[in-house]
mmCIF file of C-alpha atoms (C1' of nucleotides) in Angstrom:
data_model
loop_
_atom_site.group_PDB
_atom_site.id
_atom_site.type_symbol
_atom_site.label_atom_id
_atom_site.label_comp_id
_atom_site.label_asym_id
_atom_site.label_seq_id
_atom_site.Cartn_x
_atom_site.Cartn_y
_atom_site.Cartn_z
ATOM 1 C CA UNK Z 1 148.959 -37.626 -17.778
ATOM 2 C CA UNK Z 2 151.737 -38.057 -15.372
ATOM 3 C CA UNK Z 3 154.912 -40.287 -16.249
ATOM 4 C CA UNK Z 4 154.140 -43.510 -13.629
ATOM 5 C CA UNK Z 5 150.410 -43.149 -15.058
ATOM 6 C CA UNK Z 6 151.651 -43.550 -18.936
ATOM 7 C CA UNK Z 7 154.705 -46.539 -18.018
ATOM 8 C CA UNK Z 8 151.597 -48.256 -16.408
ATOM 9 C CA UNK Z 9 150.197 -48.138 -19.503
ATOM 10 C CA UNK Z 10 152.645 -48.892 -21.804
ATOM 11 C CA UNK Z 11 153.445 -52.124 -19.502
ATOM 12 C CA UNK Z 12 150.161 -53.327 -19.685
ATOM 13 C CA UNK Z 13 149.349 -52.664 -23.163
ATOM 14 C CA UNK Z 14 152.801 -54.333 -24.168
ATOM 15 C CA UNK Z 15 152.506 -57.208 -21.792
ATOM 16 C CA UNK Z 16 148.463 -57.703 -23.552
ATOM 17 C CA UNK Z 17 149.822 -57.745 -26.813
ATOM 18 C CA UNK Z 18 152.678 -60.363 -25.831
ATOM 19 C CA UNK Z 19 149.919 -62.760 -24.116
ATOM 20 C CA UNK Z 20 147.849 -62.746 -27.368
ATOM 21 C CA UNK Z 21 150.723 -63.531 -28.842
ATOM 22 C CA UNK Z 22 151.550 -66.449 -26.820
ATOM 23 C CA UNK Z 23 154.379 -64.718 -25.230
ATOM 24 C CA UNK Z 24 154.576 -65.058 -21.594
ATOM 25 C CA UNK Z 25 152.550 -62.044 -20.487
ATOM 26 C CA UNK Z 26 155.584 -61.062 -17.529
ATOM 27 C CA UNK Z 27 158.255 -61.644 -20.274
ATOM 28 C CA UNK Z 28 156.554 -58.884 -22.284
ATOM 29 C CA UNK Z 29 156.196 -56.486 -19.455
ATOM 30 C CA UNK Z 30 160.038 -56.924 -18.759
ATOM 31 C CA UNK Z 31 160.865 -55.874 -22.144
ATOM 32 C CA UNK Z 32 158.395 -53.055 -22.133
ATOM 33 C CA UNK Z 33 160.189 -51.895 -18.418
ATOM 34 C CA UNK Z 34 163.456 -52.334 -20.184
ATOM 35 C CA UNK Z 35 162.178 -50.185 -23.721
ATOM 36 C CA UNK Z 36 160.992 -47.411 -21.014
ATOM 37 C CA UNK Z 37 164.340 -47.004 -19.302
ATOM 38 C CA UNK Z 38 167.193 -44.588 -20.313
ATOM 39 C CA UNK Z 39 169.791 -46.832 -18.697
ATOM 40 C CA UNK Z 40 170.636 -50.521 -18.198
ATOM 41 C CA UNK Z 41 168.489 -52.092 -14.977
ATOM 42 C CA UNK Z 42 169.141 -55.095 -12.903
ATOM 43 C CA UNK Z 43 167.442 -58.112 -11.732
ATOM 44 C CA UNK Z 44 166.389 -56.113 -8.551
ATOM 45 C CA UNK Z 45 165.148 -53.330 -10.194
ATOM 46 C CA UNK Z 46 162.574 -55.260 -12.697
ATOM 47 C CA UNK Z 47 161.372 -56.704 -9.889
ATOM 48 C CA UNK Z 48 160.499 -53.696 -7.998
ATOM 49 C CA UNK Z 49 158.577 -52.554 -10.848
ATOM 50 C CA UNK Z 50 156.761 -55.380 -11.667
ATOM 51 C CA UNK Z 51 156.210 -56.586 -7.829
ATOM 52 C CA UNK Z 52 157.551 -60.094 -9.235
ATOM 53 C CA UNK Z 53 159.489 -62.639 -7.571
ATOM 54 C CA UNK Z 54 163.559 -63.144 -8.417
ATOM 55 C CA UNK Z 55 162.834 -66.202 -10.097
ATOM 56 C CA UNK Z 56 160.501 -65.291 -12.377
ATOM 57 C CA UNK Z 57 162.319 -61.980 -12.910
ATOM 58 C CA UNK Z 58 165.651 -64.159 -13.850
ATOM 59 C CA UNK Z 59 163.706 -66.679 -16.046
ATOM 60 C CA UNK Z 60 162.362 -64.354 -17.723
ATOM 61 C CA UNK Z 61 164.987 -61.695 -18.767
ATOM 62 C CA UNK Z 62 166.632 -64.659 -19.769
ATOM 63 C CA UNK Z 63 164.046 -65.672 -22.108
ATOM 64 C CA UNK Z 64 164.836 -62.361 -23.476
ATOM 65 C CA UNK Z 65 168.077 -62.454 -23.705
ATOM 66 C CA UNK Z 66 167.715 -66.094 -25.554
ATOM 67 C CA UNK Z 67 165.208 -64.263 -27.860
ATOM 68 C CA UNK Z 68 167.993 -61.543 -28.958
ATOM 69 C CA UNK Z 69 165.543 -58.683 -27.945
ATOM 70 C CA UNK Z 70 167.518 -57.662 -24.401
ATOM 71 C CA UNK Z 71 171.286 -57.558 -23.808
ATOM 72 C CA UNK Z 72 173.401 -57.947 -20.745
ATOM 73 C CA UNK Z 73 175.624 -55.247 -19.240
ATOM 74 C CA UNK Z 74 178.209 -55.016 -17.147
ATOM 75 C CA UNK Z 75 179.333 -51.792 -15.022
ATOM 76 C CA UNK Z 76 182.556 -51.355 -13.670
ATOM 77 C CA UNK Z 77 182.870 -51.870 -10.109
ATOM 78 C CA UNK Z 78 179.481 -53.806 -9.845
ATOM 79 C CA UNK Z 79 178.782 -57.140 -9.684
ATOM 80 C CA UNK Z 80 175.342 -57.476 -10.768
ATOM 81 C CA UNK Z 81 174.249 -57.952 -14.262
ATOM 82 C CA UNK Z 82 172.038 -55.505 -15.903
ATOM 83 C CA UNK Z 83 170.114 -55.827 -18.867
ATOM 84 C CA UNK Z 84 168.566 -52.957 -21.674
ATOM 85 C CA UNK Z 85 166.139 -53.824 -24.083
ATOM 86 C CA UNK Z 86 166.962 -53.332 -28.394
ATOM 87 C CA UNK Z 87 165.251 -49.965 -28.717
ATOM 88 C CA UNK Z 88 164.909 -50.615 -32.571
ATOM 89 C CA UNK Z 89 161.425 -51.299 -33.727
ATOM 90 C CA UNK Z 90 162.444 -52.827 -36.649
ATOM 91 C CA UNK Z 91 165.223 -54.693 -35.416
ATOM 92 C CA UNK Z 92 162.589 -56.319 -32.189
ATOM 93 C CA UNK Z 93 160.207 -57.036 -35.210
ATOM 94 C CA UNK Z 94 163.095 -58.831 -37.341
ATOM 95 C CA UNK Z 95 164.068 -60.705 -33.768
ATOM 96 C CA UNK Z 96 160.660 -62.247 -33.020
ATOM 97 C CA UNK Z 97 160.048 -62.412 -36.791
ATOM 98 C CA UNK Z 98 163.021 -64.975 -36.704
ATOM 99 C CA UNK Z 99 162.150 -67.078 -33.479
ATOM 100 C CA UNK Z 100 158.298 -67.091 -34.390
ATOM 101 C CA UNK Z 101 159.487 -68.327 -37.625
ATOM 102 C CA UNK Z 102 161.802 -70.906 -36.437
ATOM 103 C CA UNK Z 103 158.805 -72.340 -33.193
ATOM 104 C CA UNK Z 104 156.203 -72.238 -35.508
ATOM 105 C CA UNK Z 105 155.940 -71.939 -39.131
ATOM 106 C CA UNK Z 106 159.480 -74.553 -39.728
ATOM 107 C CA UNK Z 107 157.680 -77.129 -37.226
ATOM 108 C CA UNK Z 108 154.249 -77.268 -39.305
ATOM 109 C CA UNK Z 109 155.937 -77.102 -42.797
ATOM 110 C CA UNK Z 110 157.545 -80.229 -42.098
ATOM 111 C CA UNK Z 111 154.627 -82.313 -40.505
ATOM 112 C CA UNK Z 112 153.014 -81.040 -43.866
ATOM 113 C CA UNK Z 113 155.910 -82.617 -45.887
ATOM 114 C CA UNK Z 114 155.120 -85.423 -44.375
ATOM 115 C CA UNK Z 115 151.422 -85.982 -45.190
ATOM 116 C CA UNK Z 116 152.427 -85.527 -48.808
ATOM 117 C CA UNK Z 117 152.696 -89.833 -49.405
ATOM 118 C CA UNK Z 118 149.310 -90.129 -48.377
ATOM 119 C CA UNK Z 119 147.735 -93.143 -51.133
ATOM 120 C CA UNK Z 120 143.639 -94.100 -52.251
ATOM 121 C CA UNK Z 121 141.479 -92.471 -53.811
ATOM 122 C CA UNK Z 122 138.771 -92.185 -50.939
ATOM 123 C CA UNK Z 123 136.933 -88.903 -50.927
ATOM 124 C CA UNK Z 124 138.891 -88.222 -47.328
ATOM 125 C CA UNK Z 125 142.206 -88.649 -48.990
ATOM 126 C CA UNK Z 126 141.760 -86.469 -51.424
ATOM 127 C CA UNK Z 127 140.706 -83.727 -49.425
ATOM 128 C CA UNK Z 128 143.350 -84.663 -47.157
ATOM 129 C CA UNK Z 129 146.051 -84.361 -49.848
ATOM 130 C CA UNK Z 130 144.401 -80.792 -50.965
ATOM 131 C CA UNK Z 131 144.509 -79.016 -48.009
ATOM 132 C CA UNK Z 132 148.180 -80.721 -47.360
ATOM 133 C CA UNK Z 133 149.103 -79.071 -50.712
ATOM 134 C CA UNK Z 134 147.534 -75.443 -50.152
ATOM 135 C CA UNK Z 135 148.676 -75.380 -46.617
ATOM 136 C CA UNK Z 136 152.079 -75.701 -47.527
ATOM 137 C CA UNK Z 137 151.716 -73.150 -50.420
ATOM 138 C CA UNK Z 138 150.998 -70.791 -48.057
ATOM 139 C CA UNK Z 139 153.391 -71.776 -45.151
ATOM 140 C CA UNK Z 140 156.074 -71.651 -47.859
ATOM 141 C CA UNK Z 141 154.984 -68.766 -49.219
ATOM 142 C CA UNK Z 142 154.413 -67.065 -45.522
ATOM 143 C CA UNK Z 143 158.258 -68.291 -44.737
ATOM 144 C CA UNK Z 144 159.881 -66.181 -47.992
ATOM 145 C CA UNK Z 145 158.097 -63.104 -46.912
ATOM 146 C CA UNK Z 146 159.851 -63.120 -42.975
ATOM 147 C CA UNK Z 147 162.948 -63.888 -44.847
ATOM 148 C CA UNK Z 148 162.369 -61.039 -47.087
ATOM 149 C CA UNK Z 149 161.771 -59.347 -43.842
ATOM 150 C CA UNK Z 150 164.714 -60.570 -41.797
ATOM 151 C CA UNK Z 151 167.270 -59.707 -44.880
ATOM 152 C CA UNK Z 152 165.999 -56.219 -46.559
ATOM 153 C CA UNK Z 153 166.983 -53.093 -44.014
ATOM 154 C CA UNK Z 154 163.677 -51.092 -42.603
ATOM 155 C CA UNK Z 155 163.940 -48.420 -44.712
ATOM 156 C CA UNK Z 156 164.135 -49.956 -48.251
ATOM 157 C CA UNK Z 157 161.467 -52.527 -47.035
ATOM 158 C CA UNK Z 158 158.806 -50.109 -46.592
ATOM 159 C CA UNK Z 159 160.048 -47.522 -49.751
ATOM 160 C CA UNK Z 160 159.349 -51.084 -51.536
ATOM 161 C CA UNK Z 161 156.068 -51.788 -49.710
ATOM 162 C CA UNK Z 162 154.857 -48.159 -50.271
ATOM 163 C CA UNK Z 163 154.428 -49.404 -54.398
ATOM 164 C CA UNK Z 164 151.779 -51.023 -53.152
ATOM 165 C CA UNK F 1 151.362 -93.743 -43.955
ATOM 166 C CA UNK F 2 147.786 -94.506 -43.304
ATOM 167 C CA UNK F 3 145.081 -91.632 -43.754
ATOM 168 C CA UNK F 4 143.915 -92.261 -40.157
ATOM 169 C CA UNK F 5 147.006 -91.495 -38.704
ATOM 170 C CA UNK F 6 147.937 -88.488 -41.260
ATOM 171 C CA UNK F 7 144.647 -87.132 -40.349
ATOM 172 C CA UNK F 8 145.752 -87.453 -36.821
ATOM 173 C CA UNK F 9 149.143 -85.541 -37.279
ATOM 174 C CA UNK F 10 147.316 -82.919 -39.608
ATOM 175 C CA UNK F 11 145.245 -82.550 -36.562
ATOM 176 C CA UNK F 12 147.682 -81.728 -33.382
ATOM 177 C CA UNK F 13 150.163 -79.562 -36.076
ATOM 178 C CA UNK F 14 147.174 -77.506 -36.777
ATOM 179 C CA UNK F 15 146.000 -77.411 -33.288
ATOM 180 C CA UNK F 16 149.657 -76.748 -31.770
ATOM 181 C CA UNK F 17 149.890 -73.787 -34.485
ATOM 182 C CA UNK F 18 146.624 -72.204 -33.327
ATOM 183 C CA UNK F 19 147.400 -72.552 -29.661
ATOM 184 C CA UNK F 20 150.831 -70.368 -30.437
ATOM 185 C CA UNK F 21 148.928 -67.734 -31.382
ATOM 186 C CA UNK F 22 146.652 -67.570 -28.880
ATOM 187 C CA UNK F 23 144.508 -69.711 -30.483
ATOM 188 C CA UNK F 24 142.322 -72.266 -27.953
ATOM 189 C CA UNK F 25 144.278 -75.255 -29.344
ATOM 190 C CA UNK F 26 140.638 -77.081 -29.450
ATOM 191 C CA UNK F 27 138.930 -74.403 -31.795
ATOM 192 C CA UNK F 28 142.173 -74.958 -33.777
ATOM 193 C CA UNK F 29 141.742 -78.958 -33.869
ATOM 194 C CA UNK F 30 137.842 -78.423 -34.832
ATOM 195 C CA UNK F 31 138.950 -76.121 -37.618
ATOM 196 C CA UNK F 32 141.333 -79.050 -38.928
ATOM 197 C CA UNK F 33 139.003 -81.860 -38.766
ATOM 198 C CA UNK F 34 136.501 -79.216 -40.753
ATOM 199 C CA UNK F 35 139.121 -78.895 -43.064
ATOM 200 C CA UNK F 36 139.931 -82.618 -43.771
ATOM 201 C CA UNK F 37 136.314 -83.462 -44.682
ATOM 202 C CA UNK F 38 134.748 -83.052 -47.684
ATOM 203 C CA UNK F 39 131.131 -82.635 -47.117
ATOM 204 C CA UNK F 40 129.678 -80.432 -43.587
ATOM 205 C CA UNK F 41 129.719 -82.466 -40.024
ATOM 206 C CA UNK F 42 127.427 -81.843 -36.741
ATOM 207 C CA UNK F 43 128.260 -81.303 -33.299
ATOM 208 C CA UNK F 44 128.344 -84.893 -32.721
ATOM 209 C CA UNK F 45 130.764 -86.214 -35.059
ATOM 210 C CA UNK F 46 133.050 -83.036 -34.106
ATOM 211 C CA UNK F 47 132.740 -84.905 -30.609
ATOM 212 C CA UNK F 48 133.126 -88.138 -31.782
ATOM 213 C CA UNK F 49 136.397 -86.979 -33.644
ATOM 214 C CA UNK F 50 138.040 -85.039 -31.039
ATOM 215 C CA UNK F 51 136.490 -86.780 -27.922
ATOM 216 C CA UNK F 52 135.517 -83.714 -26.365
ATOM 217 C CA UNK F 53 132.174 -82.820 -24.859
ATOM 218 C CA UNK F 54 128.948 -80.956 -26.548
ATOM 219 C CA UNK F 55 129.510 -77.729 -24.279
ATOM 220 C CA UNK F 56 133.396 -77.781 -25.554
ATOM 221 C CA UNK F 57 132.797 -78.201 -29.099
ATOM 222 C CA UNK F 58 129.626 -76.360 -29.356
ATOM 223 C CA UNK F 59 131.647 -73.455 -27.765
ATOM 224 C CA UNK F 60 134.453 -73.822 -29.776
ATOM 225 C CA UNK F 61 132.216 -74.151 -33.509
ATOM 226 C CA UNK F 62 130.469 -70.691 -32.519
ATOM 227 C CA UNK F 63 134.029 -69.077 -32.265
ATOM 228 C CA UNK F 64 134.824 -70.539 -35.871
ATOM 229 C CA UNK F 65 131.814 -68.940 -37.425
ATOM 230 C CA UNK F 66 132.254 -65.756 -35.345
ATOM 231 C CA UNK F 67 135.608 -65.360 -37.054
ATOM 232 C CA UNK F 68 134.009 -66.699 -40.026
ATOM 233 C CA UNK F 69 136.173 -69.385 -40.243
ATOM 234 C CA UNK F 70 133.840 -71.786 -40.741
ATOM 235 C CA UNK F 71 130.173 -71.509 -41.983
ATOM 236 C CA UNK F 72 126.733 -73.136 -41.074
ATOM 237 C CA UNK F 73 124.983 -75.370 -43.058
ATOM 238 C CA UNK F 74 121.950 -77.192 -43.323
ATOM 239 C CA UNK F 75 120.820 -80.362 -44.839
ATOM 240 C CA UNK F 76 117.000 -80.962 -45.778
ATOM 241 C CA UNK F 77 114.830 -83.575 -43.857
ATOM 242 C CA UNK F 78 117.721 -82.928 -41.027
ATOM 243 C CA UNK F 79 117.316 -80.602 -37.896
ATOM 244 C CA UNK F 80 120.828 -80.862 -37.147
ATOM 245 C CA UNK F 81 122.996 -77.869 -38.040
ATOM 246 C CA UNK F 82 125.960 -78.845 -39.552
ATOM 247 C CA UNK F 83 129.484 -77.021 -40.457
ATOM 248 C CA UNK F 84 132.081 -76.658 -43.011
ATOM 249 C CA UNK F 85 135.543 -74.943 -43.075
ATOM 250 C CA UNK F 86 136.303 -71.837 -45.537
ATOM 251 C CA UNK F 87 139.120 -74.358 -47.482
ATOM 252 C CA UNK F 88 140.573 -71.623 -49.080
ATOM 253 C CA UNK F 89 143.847 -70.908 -47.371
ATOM 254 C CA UNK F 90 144.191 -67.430 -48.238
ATOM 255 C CA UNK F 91 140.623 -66.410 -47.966
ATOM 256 C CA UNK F 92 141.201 -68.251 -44.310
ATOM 257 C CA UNK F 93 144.282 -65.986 -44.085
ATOM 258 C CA UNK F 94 142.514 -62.717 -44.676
ATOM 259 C CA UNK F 95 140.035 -63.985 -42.135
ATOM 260 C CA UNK F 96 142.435 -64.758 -39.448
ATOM 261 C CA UNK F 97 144.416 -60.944 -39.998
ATOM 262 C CA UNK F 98 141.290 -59.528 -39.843
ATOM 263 C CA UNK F 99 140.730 -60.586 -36.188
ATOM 264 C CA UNK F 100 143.645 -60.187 -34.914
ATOM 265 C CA UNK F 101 144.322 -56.591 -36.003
ATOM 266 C CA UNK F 102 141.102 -55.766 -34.413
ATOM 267 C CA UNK F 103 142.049 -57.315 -31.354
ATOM 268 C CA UNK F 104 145.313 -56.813 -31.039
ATOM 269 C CA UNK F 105 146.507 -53.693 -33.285
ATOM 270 C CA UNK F 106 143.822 -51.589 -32.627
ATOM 271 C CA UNK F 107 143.934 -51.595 -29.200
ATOM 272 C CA UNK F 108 147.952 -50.924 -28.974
ATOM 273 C CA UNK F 109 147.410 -47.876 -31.378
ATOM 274 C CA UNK F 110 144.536 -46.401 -29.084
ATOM 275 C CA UNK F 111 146.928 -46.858 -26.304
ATOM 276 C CA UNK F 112 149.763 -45.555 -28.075
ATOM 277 C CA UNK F 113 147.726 -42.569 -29.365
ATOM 278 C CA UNK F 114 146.508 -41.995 -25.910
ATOM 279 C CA UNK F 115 150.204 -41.472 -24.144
ATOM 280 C CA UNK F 116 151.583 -38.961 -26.570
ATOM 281 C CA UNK F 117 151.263 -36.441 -24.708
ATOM 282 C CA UNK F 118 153.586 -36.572 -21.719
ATOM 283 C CA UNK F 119 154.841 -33.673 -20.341
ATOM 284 C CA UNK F 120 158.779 -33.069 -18.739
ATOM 285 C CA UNK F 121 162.569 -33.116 -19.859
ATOM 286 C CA UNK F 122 163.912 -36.213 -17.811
ATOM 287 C CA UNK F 123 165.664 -38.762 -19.274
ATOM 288 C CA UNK F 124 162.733 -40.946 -18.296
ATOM 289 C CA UNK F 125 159.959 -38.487 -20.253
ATOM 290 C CA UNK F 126 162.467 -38.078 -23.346
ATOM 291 C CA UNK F 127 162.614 -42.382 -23.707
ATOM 292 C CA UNK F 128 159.189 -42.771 -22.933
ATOM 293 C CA UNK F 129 157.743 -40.507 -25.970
ATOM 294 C CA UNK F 130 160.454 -41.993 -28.348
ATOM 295 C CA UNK F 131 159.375 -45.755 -27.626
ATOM 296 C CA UNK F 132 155.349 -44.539 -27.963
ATOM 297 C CA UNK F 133 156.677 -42.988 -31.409
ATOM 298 C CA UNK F 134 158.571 -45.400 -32.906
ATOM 299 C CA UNK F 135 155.818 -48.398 -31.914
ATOM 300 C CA UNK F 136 153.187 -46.714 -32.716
ATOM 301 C CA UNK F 137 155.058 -45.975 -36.208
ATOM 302 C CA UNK F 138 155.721 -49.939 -36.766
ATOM 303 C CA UNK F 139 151.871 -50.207 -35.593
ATOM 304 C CA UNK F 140 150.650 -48.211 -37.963
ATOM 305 C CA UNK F 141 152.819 -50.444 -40.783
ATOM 306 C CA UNK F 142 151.637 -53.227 -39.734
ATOM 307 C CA UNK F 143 148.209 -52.274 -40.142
ATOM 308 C CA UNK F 144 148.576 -51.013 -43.113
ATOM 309 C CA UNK F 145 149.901 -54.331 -44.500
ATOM 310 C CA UNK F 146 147.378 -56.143 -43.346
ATOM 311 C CA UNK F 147 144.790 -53.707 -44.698
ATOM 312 C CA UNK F 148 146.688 -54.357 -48.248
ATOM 313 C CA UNK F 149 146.746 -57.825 -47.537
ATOM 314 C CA UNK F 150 143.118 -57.780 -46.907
ATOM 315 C CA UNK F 151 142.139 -55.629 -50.046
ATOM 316 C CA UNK F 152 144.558 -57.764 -52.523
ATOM 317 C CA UNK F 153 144.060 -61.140 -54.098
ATOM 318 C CA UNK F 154 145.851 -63.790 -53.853
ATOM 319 C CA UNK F 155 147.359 -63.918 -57.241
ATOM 320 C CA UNK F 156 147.954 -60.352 -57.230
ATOM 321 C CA UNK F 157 149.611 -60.232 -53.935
ATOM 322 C CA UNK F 158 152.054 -62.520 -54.654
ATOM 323 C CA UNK F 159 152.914 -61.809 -57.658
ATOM 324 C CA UNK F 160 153.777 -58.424 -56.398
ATOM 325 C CA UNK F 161 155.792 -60.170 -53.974
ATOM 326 C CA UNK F 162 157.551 -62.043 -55.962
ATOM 327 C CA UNK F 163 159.075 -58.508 -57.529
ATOM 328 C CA UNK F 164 161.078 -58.700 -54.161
ATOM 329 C "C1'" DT I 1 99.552 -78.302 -27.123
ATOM 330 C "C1'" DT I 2 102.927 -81.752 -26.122
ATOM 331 C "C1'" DA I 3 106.841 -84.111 -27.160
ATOM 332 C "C1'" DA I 4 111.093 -84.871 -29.307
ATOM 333 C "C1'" DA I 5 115.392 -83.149 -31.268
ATOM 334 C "C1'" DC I 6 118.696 -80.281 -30.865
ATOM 335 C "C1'" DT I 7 121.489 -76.117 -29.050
ATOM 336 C "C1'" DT I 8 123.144 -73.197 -25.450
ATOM 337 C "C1'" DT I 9 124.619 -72.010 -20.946
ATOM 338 C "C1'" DC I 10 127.234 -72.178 -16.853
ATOM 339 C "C1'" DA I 11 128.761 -73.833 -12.113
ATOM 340 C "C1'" DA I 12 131.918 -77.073 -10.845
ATOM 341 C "C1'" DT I 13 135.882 -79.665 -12.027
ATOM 342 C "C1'" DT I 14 140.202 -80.596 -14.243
ATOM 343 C "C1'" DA I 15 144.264 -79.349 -16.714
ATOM 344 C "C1'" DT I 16 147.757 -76.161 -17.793
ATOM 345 C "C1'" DT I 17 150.592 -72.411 -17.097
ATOM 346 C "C1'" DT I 18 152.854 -69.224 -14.358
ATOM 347 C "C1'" DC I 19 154.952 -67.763 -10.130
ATOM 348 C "C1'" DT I 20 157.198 -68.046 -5.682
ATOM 349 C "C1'" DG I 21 160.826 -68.529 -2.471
ATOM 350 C "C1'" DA I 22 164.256 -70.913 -0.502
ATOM 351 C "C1'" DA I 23 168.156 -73.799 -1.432
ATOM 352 C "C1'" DA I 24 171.920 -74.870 -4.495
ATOM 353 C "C1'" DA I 25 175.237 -73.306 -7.635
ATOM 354 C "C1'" DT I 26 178.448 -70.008 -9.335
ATOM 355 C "C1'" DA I 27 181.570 -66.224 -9.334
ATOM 356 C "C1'" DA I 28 184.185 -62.511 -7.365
ATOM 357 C "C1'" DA I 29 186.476 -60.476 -3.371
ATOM 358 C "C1'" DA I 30 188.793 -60.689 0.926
ATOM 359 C "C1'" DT C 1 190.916 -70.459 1.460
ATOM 360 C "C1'" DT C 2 186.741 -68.542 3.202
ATOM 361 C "C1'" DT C 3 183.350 -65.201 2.789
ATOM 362 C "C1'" DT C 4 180.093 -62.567 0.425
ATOM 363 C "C1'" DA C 5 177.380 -61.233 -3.601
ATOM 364 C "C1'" DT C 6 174.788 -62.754 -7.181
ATOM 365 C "C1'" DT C 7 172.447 -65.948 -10.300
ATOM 366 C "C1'" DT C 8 170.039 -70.179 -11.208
ATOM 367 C "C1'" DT C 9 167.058 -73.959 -10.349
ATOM 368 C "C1'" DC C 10 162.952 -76.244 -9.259
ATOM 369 C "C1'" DA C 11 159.225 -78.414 -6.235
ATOM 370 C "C1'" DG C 12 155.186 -76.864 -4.620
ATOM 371 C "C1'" DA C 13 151.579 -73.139 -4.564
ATOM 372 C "C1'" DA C 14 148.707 -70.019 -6.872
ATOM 373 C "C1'" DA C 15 146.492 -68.268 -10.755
ATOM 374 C "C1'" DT C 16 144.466 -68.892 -15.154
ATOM 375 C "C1'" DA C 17 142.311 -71.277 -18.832
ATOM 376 C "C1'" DA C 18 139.853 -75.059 -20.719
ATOM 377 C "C1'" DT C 19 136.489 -78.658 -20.236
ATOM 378 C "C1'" DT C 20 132.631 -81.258 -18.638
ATOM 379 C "C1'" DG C 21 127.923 -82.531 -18.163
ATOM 380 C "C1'" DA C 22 123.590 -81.744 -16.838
ATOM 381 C "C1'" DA C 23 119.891 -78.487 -16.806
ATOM 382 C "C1'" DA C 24 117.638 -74.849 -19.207
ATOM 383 C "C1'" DG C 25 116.402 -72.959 -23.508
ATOM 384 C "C1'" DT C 26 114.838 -73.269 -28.410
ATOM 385 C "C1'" DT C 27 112.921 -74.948 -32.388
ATOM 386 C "C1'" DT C 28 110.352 -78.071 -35.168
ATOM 387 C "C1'" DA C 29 106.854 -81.374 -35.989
ATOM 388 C "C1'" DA C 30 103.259 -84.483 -34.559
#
DNA sequence: TTAAACTTTCAATTATTTCTGAAAATAAAA
DNA sequence: TTTTATTTTCAGAAATAATTGAAAGTTTAA
């Protein structure tokens, strides 16, 4: 397979996952662009390879940027910015881990805290206050293991996780 | 706070959760109202709840059972079919991985397996074959987690958890 | 059979999200 | 300062996804 063949792959196949992820599908390819080059590239650049427009090119890396998982760069004697992606697996997982965290599991464990005053003794209320109670079991519960995540380094988490 | 309106809230958390995954925020809402009730409900009173049409939530209940979400039932002297939620949060858990690491995981690993073998010595060759190798090693983690997840119990998992 | 009750499908519509491109803003150099 | 390079914004356009509703399909029972 030749090299343009494979990034065309990897791009895709990166921006697929980000989409069923409910990550803006360009936003994904930009990182995977930026994973797939040696060096820092700039604003033109991504959108040569992606055939995008600037704007959505500059939203977008700055989405990145605000997500932790791209960095800006500066070289001497150049004005434009240029931006290179975190190359560490573990440390992109720990990154989204935290943000996903923070825009989605946070938001629904306190609506749940909410619907815990809920009063009667209907058959509705108390299947209401039921699944209220196991739902936040397991949004707490789901919450200690990305902090378990986001604290232990990649190594000993996975020695651990190997005791099955 | 009345149990209309907590029913309400339960409702669009639940439904803006699913739709940040990639969820259709509807089949999300349906799987909410299935889990408030305490006995089965048709394709009507899903309609009636939601105020969406028959094509919508008939649509949207077949996805539910596909995933096996949510199950068919059927009540004597009554043609209508009617369905209930899996209430079980971390049988509904187990469900939920399952799907998603068959269509999301599994199709990044074939991918990844697919471009190891890229041929060359530039810079660009050398990056390229150490992002497919370290994703595809965090791929292959991830599935197996979710495989454990999938095998364990609740109790059990947890509990082993809880050994940090 | 035929009719009634219910479910499924799908073309057309509507809603939502994403993208573009040009203008405005900002920052560095002359 | 003024000019030039670069980044940012955002209203409208385009693309995508979700929804409707009516017709077709199925199943049950009279």
């Amino acid at each position: 397979m030749k090299l343009e063949e494979a990034q065309q792959k990897f791009i895709q196949g990166w921006g697929q996952l980000g989409a069923s992820w409910g990550i803006n599908r360009t936003m994904a390819q930009i990182q995977a662009v930026l994973l797939l080059s040696p060096k820092p590239l700039c604003t033109d650049e991504i959108m040569e390879k992606l055939q995008i427009s600037r704007g959505n090119a500059n939203m977008n890396i700055r989405e990145l940027v605000a997500w932790g998982v791209a960095y800006k760069s500066f070289i001497k004697g150049d004005r434009k910015e240029y931006y290179y992606s975190e190359k560490d697996m573990w440390e992109l997982a720990k990154k989204v881990s935290r943000e996903r965290k923070k825009r989605e599991l946070e938001p629904l464990i306190k609506i749940l805290g909410e619907l815990q005053t809920i009063e009667g003794s209907s058959e509705e209320v108390k299947e209401m206050n039921k699944v209220v109670k196991s739902a936040g079991q397991m949004a707490k519960r789901a919450e200690s293991m990305l902090d378990l995540v986001m604290k232990l380094e990649e190594k000993v988490f996975f020695k651990w996780f190997k005791r099955k």
